[in-house]
JSON list of C-alpha atoms in Angstrom, two decimals:
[
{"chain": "A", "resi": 1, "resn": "UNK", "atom": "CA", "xyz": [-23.51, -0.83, 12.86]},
{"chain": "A", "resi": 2, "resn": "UNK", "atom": "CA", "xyz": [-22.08, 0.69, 16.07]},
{"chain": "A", "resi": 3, "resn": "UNK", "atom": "CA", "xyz": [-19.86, 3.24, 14.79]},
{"chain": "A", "resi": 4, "resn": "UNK", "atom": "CA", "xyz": [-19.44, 5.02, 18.41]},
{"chain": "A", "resi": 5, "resn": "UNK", "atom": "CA", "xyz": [-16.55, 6.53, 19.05]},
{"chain": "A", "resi": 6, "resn": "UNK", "atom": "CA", "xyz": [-13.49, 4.88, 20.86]},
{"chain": "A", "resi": 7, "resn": "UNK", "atom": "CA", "xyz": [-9.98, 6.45, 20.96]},
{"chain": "A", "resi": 8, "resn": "UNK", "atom": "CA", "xyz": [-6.74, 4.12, 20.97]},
{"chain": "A", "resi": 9, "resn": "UNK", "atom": "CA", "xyz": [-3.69, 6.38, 20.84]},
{"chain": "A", "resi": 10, "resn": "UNK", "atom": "CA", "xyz": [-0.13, 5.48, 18.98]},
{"chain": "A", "resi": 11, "resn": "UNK", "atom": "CA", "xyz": [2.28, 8.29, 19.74]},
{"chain": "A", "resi": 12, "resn": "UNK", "atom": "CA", "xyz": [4.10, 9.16, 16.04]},
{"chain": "A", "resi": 13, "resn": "UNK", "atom": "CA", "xyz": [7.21, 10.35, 16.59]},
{"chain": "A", "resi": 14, "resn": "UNK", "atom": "CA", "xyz": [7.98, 13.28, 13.44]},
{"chain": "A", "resi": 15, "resn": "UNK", "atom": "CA", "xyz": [11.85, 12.67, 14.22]},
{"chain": "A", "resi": 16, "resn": "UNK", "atom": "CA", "xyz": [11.25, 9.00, 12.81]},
{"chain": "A", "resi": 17, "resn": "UNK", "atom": "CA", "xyz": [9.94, 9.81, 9.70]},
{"chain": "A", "resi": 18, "resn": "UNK", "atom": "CA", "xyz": [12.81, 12.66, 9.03]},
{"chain": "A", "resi": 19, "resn": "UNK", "atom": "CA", "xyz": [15.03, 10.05, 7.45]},
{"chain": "A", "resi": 20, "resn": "UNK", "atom": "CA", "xyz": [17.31, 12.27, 4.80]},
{"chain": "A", "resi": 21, "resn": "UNK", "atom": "CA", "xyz": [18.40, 11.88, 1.24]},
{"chain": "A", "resi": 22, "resn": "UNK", "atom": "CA", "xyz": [15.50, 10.23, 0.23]},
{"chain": "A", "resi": 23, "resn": "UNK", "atom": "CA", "xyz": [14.72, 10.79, -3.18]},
{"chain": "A", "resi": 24, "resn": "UNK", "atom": "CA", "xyz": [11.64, 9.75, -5.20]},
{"chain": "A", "resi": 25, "resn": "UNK", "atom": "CA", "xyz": [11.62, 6.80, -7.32]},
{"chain": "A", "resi": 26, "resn": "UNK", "atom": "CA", "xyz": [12.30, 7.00, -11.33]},
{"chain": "A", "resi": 27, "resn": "UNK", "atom": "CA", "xyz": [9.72, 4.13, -11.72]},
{"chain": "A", "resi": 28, "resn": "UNK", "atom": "CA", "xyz": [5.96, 4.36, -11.01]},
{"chain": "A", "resi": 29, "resn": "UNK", "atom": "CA", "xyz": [5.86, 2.73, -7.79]},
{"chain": "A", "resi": 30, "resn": "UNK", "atom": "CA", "xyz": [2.93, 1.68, -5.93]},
{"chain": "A", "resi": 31, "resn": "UNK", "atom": "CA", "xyz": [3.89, 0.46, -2.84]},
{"chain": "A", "resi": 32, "resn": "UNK", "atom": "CA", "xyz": [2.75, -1.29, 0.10]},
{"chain": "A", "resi": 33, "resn": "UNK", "atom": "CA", "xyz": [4.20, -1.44, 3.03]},
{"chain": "A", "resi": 34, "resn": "UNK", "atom": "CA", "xyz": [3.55, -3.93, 6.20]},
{"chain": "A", "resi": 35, "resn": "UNK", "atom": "CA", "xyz": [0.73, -7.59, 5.97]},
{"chain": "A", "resi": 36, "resn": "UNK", "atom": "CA", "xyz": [-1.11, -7.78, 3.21]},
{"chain": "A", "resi": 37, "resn": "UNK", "atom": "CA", "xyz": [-3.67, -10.48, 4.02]},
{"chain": "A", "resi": 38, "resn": "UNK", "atom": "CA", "xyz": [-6.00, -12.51, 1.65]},
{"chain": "A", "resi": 39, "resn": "UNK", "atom": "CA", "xyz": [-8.46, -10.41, 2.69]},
{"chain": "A", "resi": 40, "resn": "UNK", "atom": "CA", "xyz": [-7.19, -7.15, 1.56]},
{"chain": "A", "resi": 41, "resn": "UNK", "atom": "CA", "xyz": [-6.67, -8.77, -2.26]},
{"chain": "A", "resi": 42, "resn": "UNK", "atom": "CA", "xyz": [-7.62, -5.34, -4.39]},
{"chain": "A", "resi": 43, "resn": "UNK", "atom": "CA", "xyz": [-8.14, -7.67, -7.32]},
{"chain": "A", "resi": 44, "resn": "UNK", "atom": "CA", "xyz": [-10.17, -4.83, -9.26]},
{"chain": "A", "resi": 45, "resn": "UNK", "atom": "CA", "xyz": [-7.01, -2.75, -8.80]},
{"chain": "A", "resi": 46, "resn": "UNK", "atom": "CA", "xyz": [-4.74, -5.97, -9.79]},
{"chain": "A", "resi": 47, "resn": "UNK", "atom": "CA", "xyz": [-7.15, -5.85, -13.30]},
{"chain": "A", "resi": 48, "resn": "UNK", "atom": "CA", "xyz": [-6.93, -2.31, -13.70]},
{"chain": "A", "resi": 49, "resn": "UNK", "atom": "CA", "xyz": [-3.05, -2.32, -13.43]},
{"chain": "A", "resi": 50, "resn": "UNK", "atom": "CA", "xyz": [-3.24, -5.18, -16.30]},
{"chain": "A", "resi": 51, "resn": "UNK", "atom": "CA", "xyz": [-5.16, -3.92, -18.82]},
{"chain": "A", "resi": 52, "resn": "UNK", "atom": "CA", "xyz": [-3.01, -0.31, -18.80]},
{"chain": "A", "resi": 53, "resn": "UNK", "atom": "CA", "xyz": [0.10, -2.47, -18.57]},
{"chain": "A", "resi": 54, "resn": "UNK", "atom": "CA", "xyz": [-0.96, -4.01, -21.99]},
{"chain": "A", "resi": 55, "resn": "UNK", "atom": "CA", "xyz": [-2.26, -1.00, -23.43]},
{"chain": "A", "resi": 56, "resn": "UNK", "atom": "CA", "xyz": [0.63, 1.50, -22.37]},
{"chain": "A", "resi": 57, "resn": "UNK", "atom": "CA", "xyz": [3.83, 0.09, -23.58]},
{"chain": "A", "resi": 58, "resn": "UNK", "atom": "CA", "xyz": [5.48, 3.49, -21.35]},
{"chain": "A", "resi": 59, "resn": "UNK", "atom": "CA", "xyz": [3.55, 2.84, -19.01]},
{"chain": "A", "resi": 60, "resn": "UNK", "atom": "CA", "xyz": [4.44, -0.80, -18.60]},
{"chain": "A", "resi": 61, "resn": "UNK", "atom": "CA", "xyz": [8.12, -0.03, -19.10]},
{"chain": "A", "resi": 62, "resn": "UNK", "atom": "CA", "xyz": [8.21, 2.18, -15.75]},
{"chain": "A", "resi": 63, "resn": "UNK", "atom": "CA", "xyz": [5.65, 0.45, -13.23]},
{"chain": "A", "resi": 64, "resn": "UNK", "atom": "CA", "xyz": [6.74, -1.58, -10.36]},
{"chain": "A", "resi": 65, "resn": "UNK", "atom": "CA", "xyz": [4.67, -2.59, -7.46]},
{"chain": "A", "resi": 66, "resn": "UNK", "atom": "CA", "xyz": [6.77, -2.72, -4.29]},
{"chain": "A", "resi": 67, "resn": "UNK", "atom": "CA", "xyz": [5.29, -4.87, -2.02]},
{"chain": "A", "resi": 68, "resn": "UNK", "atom": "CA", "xyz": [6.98, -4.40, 1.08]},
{"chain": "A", "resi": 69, "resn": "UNK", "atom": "CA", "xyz": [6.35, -6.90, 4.24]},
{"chain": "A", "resi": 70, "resn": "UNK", "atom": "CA", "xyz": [4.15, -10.63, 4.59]},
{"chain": "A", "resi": 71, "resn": "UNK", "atom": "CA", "xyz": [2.24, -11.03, 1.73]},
{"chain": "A", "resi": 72, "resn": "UNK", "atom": "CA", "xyz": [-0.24, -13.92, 1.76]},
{"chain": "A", "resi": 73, "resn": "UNK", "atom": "CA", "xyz": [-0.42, -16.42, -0.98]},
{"chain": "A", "resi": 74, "resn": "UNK", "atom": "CA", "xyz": [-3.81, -15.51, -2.59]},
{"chain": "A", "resi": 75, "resn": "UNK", "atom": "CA", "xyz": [-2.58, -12.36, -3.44]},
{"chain": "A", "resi": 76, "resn": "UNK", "atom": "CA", "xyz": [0.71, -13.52, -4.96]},
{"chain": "A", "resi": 77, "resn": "UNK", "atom": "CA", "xyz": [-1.58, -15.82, -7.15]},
{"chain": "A", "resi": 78, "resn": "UNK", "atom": "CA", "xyz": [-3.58, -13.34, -8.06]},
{"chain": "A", "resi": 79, "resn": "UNK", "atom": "CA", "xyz": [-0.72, -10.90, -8.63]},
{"chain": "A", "resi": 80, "resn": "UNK", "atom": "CA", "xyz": [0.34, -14.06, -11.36]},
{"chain": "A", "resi": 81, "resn": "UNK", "atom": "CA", "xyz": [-3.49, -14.74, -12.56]},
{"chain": "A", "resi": 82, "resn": "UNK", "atom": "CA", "xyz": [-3.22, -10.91, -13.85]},
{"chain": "A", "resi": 83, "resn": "UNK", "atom": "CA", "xyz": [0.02, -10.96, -15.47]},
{"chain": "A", "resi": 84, "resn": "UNK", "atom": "CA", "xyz": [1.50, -8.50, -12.39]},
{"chain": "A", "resi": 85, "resn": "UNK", "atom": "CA", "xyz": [4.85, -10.80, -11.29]},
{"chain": "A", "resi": 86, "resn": "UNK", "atom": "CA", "xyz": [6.97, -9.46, -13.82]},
{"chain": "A", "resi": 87, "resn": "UNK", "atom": "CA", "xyz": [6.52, -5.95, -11.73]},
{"chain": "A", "resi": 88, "resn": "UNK", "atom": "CA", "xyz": [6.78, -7.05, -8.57]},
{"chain": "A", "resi": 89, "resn": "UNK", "atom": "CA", "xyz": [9.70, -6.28, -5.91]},
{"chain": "A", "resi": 90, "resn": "UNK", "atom": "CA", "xyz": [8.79, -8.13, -3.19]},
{"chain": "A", "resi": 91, "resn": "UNK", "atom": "CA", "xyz": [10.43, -7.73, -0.07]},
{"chain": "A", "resi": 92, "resn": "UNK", "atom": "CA", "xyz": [10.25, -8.95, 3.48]},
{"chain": "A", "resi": 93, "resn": "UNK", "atom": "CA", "xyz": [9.92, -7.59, 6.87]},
{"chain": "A", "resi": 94, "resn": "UNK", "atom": "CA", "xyz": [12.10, -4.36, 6.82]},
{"chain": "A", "resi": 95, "resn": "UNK", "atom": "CA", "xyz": [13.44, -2.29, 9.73]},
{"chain": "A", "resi": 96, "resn": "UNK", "atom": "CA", "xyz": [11.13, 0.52, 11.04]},
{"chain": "A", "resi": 97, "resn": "UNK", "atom": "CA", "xyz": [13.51, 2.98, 9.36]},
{"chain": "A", "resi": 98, "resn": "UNK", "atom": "CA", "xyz": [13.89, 1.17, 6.06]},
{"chain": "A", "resi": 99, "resn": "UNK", "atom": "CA", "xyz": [9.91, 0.69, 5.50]},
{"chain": "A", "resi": 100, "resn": "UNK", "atom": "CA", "xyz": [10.07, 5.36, 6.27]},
{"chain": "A", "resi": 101, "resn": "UNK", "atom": "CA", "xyz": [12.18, 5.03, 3.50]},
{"chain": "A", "resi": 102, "resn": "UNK", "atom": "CA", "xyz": [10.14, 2.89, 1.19]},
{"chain": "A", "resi": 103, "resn": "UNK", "atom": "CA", "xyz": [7.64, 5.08, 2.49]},
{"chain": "A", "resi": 104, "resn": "UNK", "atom": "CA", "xyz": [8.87, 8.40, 1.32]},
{"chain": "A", "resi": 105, "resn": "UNK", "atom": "CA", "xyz": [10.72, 7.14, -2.15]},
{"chain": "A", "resi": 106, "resn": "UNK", "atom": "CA", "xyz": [7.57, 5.67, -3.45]},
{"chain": "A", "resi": 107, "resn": "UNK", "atom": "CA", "xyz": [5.37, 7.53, -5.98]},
{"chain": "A", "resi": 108, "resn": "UNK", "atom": "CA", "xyz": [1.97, 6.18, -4.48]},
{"chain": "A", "resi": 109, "resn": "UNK", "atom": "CA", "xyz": [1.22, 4.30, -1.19]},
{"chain": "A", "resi": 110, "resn": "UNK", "atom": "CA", "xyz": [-1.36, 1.94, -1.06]},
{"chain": "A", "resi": 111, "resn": "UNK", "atom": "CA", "xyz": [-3.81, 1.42, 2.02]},
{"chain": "A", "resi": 112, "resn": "UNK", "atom": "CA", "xyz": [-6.21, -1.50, 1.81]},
{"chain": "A", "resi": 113, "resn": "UNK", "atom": "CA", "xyz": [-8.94, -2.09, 4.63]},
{"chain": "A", "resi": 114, "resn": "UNK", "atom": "CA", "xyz": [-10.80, -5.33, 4.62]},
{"chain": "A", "resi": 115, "resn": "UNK", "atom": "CA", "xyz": [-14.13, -4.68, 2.87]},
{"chain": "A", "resi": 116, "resn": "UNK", "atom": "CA", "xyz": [-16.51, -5.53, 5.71]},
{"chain": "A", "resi": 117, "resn": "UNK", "atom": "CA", "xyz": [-19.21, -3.87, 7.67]},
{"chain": "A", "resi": 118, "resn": "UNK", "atom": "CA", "xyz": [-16.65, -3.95, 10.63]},
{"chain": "A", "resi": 119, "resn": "UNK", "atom": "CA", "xyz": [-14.32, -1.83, 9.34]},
{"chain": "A", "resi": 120, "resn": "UNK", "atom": "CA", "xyz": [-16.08, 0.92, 8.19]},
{"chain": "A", "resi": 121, "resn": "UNK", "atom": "CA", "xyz": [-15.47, 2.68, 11.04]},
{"chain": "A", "resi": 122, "resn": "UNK", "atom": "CA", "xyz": [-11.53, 1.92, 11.73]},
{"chain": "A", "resi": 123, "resn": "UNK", "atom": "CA", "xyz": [-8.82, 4.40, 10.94]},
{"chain": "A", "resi": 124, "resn": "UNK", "atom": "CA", "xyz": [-5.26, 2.18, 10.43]},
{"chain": "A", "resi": 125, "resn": "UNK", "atom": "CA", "xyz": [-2.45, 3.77, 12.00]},
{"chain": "A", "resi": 126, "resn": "UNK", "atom": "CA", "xyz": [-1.18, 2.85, 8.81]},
{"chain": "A", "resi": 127, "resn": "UNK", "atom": "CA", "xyz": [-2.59, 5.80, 7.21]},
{"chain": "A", "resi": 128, "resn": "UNK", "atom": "CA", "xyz": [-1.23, 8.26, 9.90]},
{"chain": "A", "resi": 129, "resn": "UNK", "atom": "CA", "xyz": [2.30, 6.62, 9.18]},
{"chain": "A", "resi": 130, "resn": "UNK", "atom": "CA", "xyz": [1.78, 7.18, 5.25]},
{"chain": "A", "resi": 131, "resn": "UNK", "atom": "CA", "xyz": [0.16, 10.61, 5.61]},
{"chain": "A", "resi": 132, "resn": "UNK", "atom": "CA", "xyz": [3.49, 11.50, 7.55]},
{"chain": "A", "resi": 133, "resn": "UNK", "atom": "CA", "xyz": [5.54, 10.22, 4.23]},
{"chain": "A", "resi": 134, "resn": "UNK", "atom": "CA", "xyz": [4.12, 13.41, 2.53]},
{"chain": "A", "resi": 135, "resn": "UNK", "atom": "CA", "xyz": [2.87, 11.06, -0.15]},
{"chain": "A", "resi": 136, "resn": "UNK", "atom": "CA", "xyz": [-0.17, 10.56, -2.28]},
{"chain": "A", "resi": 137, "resn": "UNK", "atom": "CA", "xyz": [-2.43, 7.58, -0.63]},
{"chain": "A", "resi": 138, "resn": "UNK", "atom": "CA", "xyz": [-4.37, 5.44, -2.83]},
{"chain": "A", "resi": 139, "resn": "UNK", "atom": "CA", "xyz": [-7.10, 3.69, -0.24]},
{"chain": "A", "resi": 140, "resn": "UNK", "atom": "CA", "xyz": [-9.42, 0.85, -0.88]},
{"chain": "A", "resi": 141, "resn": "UNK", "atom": "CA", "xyz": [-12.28, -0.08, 1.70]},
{"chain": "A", "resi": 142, "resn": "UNK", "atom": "CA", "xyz": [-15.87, -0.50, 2.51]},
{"chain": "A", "resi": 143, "resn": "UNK", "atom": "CA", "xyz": [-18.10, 2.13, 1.01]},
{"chain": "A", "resi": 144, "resn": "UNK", "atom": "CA", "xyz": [-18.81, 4.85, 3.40]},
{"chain": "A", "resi": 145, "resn": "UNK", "atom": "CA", "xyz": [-15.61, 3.90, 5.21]},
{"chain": "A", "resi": 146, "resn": "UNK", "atom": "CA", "xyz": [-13.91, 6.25, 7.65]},
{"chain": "A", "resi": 147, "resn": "UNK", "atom": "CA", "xyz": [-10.73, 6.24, 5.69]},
{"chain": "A", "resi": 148, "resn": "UNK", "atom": "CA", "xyz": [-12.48, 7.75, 2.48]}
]
């Protein structure tokens, strides 16, 4: 694999991100914000997520998975096949400014790179835009990836 370096530049502009009165969620949330493809399906994260949900009746009582933007089909099926609808908030395309805000409220953001030899060497803008949200980042990927 090729991994040479190439440099593609998105300007982040701090102002953006300095929505106010934005306070953290009372639930657990993992969130993700933006396309989750069929391809980015975390399904050993789904089965994780399940088996503390029936173990950890506290647990279970404060999770909610905020998926925020297109999700594909597979991974509302699989969401089901592991008993994970009943903590879903699913919600369309948001603003720029509302998905900050999702952003910044939620406990944990989740970043999930297609698990191919391909992207082991791309760094989503995604995870400049969630490092900016000051929150903690929960990545899945190819092993060795760049974004580990």
């Amino acid at each position: 694999m090729n991994c040479s370096p190439k440099l593609f530049t998105r300007k982040i502009n701090a102002l953006e991100y300095s929505v106010s009165d934005i306070q953290l969620d009372t639930k657990f949330t993992l969130a993700h914000i933006g396309t989750l493809s069929s391809e980015r399906n975390p399904e050993v994260l789904w089965r994780v997520i399940s088996d503390i949900v029936k173990c950890d009746k506290i647990f279970s009582s404060q999770f909610q998975l905020n998926l925020v933007g297109t999700v594909s089909k597979e991974i509302l099926k699989s969401l089901d096949t592991y008993g994970l609808s009943q903590f879903l908030n699913l919600v369309d395309y948001v603003s720029h400014e509302a998905a900050i805000r999702y952003q910044k409220q939620s406990q944990i953001l989740l970043l999930i790179e297609v698990d191919a030899e391909h992207t082991k060497c791309i760094i989503p803008g995604k995870l400049f835009e969630y490092m900016v949200s000051n929150r903690p980042i929960l990545a899945f990927g190819p092993k060795a990836a760049d974004i580990a």
